[in-house]
mmCIF file of C-alpha atoms in Angstrom:
data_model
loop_
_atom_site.group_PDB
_atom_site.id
_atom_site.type_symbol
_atom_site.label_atom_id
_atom_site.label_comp_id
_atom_site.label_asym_id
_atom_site.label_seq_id
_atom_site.Cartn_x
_atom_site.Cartn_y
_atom_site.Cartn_z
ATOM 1 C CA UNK A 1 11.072 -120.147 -33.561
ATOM 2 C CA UNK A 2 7.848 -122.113 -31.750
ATOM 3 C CA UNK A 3 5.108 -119.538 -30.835
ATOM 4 C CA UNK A 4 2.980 -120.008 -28.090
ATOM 5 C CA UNK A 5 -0.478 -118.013 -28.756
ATOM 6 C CA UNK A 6 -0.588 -115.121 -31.023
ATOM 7 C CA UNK A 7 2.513 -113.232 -33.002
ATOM 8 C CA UNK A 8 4.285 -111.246 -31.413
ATOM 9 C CA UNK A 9 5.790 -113.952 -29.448
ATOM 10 C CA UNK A 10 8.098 -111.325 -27.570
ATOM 11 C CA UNK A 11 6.521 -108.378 -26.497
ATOM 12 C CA UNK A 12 8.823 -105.507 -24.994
ATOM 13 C CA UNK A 13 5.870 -103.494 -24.205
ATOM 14 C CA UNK A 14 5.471 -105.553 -21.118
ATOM 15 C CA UNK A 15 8.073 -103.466 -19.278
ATOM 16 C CA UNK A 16 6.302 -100.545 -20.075
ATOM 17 C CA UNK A 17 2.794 -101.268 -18.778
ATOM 18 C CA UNK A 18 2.726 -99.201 -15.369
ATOM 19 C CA UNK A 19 4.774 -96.529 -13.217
ATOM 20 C CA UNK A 20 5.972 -99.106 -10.961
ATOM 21 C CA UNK A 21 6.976 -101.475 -13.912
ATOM 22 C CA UNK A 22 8.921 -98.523 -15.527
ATOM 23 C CA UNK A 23 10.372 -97.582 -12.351
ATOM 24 C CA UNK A 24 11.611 -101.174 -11.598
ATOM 25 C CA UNK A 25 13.472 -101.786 -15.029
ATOM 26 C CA UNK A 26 14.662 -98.119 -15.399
ATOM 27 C CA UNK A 27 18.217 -98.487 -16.562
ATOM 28 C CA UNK A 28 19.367 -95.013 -15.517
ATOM 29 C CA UNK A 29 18.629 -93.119 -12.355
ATOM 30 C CA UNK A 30 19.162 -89.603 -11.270
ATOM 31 C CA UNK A 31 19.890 -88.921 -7.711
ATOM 32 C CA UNK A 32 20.731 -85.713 -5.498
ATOM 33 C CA UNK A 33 24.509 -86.695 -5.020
ATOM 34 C CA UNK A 34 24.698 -86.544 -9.242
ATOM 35 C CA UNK A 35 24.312 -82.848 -8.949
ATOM 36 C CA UNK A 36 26.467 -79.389 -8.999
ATOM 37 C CA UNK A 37 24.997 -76.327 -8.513
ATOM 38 C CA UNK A 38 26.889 -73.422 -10.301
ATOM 39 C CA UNK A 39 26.438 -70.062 -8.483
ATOM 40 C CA UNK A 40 27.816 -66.639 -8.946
ATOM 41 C CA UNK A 41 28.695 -64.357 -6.523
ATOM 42 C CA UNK A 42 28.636 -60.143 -7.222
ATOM 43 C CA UNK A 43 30.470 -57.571 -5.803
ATOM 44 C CA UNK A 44 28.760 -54.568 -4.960
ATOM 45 C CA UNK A 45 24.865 -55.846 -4.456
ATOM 46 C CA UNK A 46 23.002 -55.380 -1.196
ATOM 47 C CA UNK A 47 20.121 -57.760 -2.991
ATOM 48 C CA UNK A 48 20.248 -60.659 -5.421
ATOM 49 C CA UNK A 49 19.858 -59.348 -8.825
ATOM 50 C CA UNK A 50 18.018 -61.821 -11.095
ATOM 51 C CA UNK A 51 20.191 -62.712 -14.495
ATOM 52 C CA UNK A 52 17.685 -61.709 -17.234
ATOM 53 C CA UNK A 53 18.684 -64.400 -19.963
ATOM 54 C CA UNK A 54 18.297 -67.019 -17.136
ATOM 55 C CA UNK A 55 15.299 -66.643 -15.106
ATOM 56 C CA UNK A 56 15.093 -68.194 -11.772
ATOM 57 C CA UNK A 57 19.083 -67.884 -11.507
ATOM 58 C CA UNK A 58 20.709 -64.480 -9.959
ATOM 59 C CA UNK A 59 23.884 -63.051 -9.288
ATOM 60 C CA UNK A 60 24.184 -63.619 -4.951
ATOM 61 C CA UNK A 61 25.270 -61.643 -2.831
ATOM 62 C CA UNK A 62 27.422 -62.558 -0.150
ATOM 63 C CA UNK A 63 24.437 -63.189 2.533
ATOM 64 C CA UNK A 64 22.321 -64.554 -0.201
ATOM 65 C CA UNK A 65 24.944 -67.414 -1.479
ATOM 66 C CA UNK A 66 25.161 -69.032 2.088
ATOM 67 C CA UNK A 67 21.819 -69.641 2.071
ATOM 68 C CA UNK A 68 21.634 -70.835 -1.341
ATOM 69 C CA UNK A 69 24.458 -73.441 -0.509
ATOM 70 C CA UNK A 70 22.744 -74.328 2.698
ATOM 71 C CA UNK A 71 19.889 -74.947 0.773
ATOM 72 C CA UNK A 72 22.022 -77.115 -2.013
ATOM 73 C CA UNK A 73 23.226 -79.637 0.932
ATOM 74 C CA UNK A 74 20.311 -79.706 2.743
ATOM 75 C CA UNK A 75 18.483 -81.098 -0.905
ATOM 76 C CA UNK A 76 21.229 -83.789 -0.699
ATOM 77 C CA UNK A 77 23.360 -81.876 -3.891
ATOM 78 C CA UNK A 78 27.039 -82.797 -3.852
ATOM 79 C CA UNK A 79 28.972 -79.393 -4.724
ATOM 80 C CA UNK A 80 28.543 -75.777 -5.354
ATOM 81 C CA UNK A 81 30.951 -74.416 -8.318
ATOM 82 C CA UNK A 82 31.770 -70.639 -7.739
ATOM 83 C CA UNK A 83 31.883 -67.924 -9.798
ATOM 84 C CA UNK A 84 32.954 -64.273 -8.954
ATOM 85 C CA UNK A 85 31.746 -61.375 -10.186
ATOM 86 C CA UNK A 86 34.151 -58.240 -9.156
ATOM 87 C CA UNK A 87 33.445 -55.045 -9.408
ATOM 88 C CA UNK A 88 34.113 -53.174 -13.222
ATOM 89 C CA UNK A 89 36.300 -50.851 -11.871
ATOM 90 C CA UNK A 90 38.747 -53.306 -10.413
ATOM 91 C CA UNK A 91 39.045 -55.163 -13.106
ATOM 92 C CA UNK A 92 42.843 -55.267 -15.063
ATOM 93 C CA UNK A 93 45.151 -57.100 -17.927
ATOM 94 C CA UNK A 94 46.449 -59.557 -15.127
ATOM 95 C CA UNK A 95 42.417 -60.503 -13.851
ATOM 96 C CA UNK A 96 44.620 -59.496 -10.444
ATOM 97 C CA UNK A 97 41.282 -59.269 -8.152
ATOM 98 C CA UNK A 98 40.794 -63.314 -8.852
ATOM 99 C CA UNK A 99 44.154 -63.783 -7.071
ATOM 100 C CA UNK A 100 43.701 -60.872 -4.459
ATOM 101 C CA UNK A 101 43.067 -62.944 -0.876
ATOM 102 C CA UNK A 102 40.108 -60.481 -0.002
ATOM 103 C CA UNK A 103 38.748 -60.118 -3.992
ATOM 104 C CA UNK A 104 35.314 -61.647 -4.132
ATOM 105 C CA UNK A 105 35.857 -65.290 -4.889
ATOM 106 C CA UNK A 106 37.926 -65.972 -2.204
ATOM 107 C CA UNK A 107 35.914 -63.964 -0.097
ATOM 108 C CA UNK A 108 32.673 -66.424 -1.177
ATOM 109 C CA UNK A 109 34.869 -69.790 -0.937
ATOM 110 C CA UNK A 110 35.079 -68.871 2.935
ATOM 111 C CA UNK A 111 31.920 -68.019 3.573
ATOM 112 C CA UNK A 112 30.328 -70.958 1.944
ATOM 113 C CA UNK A 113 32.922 -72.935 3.673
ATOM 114 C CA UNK A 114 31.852 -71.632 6.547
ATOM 115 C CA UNK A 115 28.394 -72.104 6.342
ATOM 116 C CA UNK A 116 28.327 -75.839 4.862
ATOM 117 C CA UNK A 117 31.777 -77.101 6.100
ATOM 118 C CA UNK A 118 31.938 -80.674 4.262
ATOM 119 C CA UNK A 119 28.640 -81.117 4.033
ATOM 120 C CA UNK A 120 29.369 -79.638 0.427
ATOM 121 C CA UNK A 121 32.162 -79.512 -1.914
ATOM 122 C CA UNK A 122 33.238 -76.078 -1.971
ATOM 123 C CA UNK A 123 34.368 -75.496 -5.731
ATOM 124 C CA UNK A 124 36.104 -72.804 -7.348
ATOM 125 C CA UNK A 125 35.847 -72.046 -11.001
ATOM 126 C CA UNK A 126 39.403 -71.529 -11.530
ATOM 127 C CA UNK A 127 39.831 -69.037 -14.901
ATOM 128 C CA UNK A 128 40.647 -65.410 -15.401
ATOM 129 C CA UNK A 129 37.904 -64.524 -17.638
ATOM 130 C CA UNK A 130 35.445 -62.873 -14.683
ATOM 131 C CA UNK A 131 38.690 -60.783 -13.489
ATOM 132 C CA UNK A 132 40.073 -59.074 -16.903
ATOM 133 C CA UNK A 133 39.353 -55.957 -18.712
ATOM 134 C CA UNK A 134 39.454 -58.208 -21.923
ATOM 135 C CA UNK A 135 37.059 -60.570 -21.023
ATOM 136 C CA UNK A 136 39.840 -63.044 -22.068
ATOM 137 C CA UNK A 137 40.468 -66.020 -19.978
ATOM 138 C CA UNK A 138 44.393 -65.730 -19.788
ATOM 139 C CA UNK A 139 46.972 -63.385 -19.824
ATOM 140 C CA UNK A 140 47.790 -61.170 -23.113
ATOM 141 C CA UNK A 141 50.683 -60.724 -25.107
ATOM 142 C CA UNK A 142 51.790 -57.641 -27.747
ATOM 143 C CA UNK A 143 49.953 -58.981 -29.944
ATOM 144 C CA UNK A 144 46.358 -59.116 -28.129
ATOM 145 C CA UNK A 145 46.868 -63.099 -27.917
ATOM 146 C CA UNK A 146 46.329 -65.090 -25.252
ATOM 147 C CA UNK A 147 49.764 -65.803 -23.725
ATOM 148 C CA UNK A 148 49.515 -69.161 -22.792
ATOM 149 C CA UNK A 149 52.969 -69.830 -20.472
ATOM 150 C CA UNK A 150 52.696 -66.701 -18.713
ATOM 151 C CA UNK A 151 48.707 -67.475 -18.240
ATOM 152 C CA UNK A 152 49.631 -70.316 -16.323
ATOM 153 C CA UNK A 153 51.670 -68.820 -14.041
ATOM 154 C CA UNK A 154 48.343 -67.144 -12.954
ATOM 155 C CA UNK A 155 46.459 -69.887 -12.719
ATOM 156 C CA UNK A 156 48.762 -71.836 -10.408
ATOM 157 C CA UNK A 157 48.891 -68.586 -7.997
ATOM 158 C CA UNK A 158 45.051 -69.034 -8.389
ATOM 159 C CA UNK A 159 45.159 -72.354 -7.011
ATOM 160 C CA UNK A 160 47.141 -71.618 -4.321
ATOM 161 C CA UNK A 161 44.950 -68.705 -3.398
ATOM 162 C CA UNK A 162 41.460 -70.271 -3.723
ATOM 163 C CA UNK A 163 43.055 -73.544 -1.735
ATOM 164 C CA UNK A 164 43.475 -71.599 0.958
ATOM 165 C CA UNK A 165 40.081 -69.904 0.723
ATOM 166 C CA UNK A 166 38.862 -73.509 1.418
ATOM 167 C CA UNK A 167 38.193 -75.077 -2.067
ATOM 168 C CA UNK A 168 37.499 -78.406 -1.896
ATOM 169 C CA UNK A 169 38.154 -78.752 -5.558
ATOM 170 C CA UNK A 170 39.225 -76.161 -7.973
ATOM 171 C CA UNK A 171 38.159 -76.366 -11.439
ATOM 172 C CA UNK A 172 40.838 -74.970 -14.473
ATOM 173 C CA UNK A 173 38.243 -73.882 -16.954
ATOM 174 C CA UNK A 174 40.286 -71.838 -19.223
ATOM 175 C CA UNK A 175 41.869 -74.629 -22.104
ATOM 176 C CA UNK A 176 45.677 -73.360 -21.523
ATOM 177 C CA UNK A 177 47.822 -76.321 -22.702
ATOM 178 C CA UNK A 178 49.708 -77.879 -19.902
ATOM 179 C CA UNK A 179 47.232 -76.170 -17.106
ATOM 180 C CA UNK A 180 46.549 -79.236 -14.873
ATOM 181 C CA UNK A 181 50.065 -79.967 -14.504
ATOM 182 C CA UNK A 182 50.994 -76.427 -13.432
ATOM 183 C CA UNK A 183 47.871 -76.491 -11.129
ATOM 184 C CA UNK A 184 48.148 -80.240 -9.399
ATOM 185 C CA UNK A 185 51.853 -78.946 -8.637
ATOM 186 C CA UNK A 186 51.022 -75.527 -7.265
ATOM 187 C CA UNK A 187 48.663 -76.881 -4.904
ATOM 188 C CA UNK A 188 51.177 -79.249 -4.067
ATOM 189 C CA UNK A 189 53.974 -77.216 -3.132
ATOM 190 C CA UNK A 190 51.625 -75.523 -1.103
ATOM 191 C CA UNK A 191 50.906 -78.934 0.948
ATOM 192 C CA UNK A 192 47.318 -79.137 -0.299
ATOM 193 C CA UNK A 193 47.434 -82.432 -1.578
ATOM 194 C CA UNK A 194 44.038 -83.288 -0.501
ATOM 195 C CA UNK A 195 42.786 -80.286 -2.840
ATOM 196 C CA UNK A 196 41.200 -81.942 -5.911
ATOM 197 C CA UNK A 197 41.640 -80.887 -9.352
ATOM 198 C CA UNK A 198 38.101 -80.961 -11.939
ATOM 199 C CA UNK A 199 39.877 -80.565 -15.534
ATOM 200 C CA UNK A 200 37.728 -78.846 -18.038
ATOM 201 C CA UNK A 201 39.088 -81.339 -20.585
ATOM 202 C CA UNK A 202 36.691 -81.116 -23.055
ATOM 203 C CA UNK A 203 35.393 -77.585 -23.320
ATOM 204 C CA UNK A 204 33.951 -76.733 -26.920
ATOM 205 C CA UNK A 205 33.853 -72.753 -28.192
ATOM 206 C CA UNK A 206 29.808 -72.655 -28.431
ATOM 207 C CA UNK A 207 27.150 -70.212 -28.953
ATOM 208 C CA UNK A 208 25.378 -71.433 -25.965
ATOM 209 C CA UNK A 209 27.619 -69.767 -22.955
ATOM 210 C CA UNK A 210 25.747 -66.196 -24.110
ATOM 211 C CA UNK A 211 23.713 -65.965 -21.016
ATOM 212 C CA UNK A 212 26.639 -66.618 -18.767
ATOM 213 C CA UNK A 213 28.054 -63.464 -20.557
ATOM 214 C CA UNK A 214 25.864 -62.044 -18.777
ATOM 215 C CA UNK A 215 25.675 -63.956 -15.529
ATOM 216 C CA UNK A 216 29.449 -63.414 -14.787
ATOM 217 C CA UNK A 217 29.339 -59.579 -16.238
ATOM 218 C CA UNK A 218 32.097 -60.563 -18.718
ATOM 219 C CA UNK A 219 34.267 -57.811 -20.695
ATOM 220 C CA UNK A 220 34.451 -59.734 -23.794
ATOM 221 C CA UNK A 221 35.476 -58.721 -26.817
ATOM 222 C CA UNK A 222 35.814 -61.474 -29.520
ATOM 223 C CA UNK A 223 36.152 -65.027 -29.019
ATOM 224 C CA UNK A 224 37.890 -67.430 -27.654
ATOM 225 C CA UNK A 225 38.161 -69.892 -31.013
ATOM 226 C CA UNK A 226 42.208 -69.621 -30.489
ATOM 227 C CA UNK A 227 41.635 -72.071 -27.100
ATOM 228 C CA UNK A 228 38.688 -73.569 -26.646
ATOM 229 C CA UNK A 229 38.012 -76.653 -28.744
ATOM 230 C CA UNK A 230 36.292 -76.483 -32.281
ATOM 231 C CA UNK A 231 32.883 -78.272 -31.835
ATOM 232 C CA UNK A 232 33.553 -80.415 -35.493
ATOM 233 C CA UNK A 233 36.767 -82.332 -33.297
ATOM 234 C CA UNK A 234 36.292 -85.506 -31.396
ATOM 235 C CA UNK A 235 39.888 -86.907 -31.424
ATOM 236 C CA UNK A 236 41.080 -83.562 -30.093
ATOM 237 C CA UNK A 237 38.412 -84.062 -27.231
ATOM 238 C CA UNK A 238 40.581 -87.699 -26.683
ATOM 239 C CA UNK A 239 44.045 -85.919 -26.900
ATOM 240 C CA UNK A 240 42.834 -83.586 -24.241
ATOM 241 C CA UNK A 241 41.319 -85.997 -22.093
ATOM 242 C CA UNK A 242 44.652 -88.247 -22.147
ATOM 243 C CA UNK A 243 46.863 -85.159 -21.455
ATOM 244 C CA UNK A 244 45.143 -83.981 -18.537
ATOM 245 C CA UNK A 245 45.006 -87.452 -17.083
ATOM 246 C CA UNK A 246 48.534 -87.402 -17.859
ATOM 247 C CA UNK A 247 48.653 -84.137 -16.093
ATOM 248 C CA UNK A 248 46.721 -85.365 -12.588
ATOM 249 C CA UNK A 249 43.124 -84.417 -13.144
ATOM 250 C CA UNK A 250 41.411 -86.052 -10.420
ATOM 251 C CA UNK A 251 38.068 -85.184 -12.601
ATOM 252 C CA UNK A 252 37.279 -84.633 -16.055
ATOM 253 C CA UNK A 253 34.199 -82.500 -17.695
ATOM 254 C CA UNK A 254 33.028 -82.158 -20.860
ATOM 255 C CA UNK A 255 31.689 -78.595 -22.185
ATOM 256 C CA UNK A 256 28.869 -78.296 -22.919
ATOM 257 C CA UNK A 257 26.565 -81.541 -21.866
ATOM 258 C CA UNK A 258 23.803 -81.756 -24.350
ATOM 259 C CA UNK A 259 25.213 -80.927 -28.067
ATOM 260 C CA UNK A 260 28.020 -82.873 -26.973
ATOM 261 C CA UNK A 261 26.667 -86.187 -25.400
ATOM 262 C CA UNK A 262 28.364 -88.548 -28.236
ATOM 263 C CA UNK A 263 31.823 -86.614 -26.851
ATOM 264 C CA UNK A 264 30.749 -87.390 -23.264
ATOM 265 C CA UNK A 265 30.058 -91.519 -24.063
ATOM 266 C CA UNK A 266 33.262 -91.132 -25.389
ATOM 267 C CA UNK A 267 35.099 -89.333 -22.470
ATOM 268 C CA UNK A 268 33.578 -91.840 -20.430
ATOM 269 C CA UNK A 269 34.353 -95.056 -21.822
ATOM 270 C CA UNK A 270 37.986 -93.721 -21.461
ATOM 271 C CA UNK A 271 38.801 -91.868 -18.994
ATOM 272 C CA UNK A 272 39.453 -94.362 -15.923
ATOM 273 C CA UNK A 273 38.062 -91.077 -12.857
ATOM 274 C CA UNK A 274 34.641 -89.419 -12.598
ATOM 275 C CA UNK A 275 32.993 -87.997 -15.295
ATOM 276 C CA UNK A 276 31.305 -84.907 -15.142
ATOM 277 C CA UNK A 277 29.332 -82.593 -17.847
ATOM 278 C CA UNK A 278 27.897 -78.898 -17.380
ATOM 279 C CA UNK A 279 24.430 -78.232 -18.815
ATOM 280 C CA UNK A 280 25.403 -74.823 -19.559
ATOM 281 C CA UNK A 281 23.346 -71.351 -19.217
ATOM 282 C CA UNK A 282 22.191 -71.430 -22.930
ATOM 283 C CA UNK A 283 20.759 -75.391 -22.471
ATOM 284 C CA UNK A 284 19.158 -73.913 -19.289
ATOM 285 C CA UNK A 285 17.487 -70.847 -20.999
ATOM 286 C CA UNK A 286 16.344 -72.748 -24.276
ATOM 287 C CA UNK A 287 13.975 -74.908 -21.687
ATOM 288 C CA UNK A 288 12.937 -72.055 -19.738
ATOM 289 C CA UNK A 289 12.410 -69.559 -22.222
ATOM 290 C CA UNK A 290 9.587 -72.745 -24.252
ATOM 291 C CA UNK A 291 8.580 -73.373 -20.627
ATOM 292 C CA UNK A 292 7.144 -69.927 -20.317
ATOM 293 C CA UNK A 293 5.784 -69.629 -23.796
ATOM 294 C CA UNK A 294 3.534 -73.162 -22.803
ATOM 295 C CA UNK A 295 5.670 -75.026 -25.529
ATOM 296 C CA UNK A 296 7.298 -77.707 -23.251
ATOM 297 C CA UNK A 297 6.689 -79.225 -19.905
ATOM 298 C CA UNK A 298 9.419 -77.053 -17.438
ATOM 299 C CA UNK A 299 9.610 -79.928 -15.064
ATOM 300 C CA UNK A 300 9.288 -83.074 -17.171
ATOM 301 C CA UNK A 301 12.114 -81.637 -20.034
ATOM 302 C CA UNK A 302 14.202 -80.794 -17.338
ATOM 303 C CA UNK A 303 14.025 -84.432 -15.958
ATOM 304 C CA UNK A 304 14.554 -85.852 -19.784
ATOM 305 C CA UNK A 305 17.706 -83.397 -20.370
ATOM 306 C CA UNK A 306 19.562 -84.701 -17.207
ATOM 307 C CA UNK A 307 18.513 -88.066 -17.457
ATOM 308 C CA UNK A 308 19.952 -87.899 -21.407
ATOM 309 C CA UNK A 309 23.351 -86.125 -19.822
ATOM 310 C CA UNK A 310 23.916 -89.002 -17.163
ATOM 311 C CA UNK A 311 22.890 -91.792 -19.330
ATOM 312 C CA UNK A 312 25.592 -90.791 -21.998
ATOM 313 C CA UNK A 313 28.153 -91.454 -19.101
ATOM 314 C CA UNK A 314 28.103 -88.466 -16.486
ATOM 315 C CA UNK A 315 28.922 -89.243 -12.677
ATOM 316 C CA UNK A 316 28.118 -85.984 -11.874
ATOM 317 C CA UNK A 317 26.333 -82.988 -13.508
ATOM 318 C CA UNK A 318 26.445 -79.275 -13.323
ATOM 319 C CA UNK A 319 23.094 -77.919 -13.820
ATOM 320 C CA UNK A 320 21.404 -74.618 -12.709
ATOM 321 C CA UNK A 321 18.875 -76.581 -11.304
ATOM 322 C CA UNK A 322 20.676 -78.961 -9.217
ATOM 323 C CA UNK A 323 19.301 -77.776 -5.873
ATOM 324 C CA UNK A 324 15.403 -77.619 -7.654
ATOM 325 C CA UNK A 325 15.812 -81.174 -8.974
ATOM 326 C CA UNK A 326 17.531 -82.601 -5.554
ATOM 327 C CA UNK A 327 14.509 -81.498 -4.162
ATOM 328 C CA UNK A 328 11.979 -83.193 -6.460
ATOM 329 C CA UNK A 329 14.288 -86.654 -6.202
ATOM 330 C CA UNK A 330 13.570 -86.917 -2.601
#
């Protein structure tokens, strides 16, 4: 090759040389309409009760999750996910409060509804897990194990009960075989064909949902190794993914975002709908927790963890800090 002045002819560093530069060239962008905002919703609280393993995140009430989904579309964030949080007591085998019309998540679908119309996407986590004495995220049989058939049965009354709530999209989270199927046709024999379906597709049994233990007052005992994926699989991840596509998952998600970003390039060079990934509660703690011991930057390894999660292949996120970030974005 013929240089021209001194070696290095070709100097990459050029790109780099100021904030506009950087800006200009940037081959991945965050922007408000990337971002979910989980929430959780508790029965029984006249105040919002901070989650202690998660701290800037709380348990809403009622009055206190309209505003914080009013707040979440006015930052320009797509969608709030809901989570319920009943009350001990009325907790059961059959998780029947999550299907009860007046339990607590269907309660908090129409009031956020209400309050943000569809200005938001209204969207229900759509599992058993908050709702059952066991903690378990399905139905049991003799045996203690997770009865997978009759499980579904629940989850397409589920459907039909948070659909008419006024979820946008509901969001099968708990890795029964055959579950979008069951759910894409309960909604349609209903007539709520425009209700979309998010498919958990890819959702790994890891260490790092322990402070959403907490957050949705779960009854666990155990774990859930017998359904949710083993984090050493990839071409499980892929046999998932096709069978829920198979199924009618409008959406996809992998479970969660950032142990798992080769599995979400993967997910996303195949699956032919939108992509989405959920930086979990134990992702979200790790950075706070080094944020407050003056380890980390909060703000900056906030920014790099998203950015990492959509340049892998997300279209949308799920992040704890979707309504903080939106507002930083502008």
């Amino acid at each position: 090759m013929t240089r021209y002045g001194s070696f290095p002819g070709s100097r990459p560093r050029r790109l780099r040389t100021t904030p506009t530069m950087r800006r200009m060239v940037a081959e991945t962008r965050l922007h408000p309409a990337d971002l979910i905002l989980p929430a959780f919703v508790r029965e029984g609280i006249d105040a919002p009760v901070e989650i202690s393993s998660m701290p800037g995140v709380y348990q809403h009430t009622r009055d206190s999750l309209r505003k914080a989904a009013a707040e979440a579309a006015e930052a320009g964030v797509s969608g709030i996910m809901l989570f319920g949080v009943p009350l001990e007591e009325k907790k059961d085998a059959r998780g029947t409060v999550g299907t009860d019309s007046d339990g607590i998540l269907q309660l908090a679908l129409r009031d956020v509804r209400s309050e943000v119309g569809d200005d938001l996407l209204v969207m229900s986590d759509l599992c058993l897990d908050e709702f059952t004495d066991h903690g378990h995220c399905g139905v049991l049989d003799e045996q203690g194990r997770v009865d997978n058939d009759a499980t579904l049965e629940r989850y397409a009354e589920m459907a039909q009960v948070q659909a008419d709530a006024g979820a946008h999209v509901v969001g099968p989270s708990g890795m029964m075989d055959g579950q979008i199927g069951v759910v894409r046709d309960a909604l349609d024999q209903i007539g709520r064909e425009d209700v979309a379906v998010l498919a958990y597709s890819v959702k790994y049994s890891s260490v790092f949902y322990g402070p959403f233990r907490e957050a949705a007052g779960s009854s666990l005992t155990g774990d859930r190794k017998t359904y949710q994926q083993d984090p050493a699989n990839i071409r499980e991840s892929l046999r998932e993914l096709a069978l829920d596509l198979e199924e009618g998952a409008d959406m996809v998600m992998v479970k969660p975002a950032g142990p798992y970003l080769d599995i979400l390039a993967r997910v996303a060079d195949e699956a032919d709908v939108p992509v989405a990934a959920y930086q979990i509660s134990g992702e979200y703690a790790m950075i706070e927790a080094a944020a407050q011991r003056g380890w980390i930057e909060r703000d900056k390894a906030v920014m790099e963890s998203l950015l990492g999660i959509k340049r892998a292949g997300a279209n949308m996120i799920l992040t704890y800090w979707a309504t903080d970030v939106a507002r930083k974005l502008g």
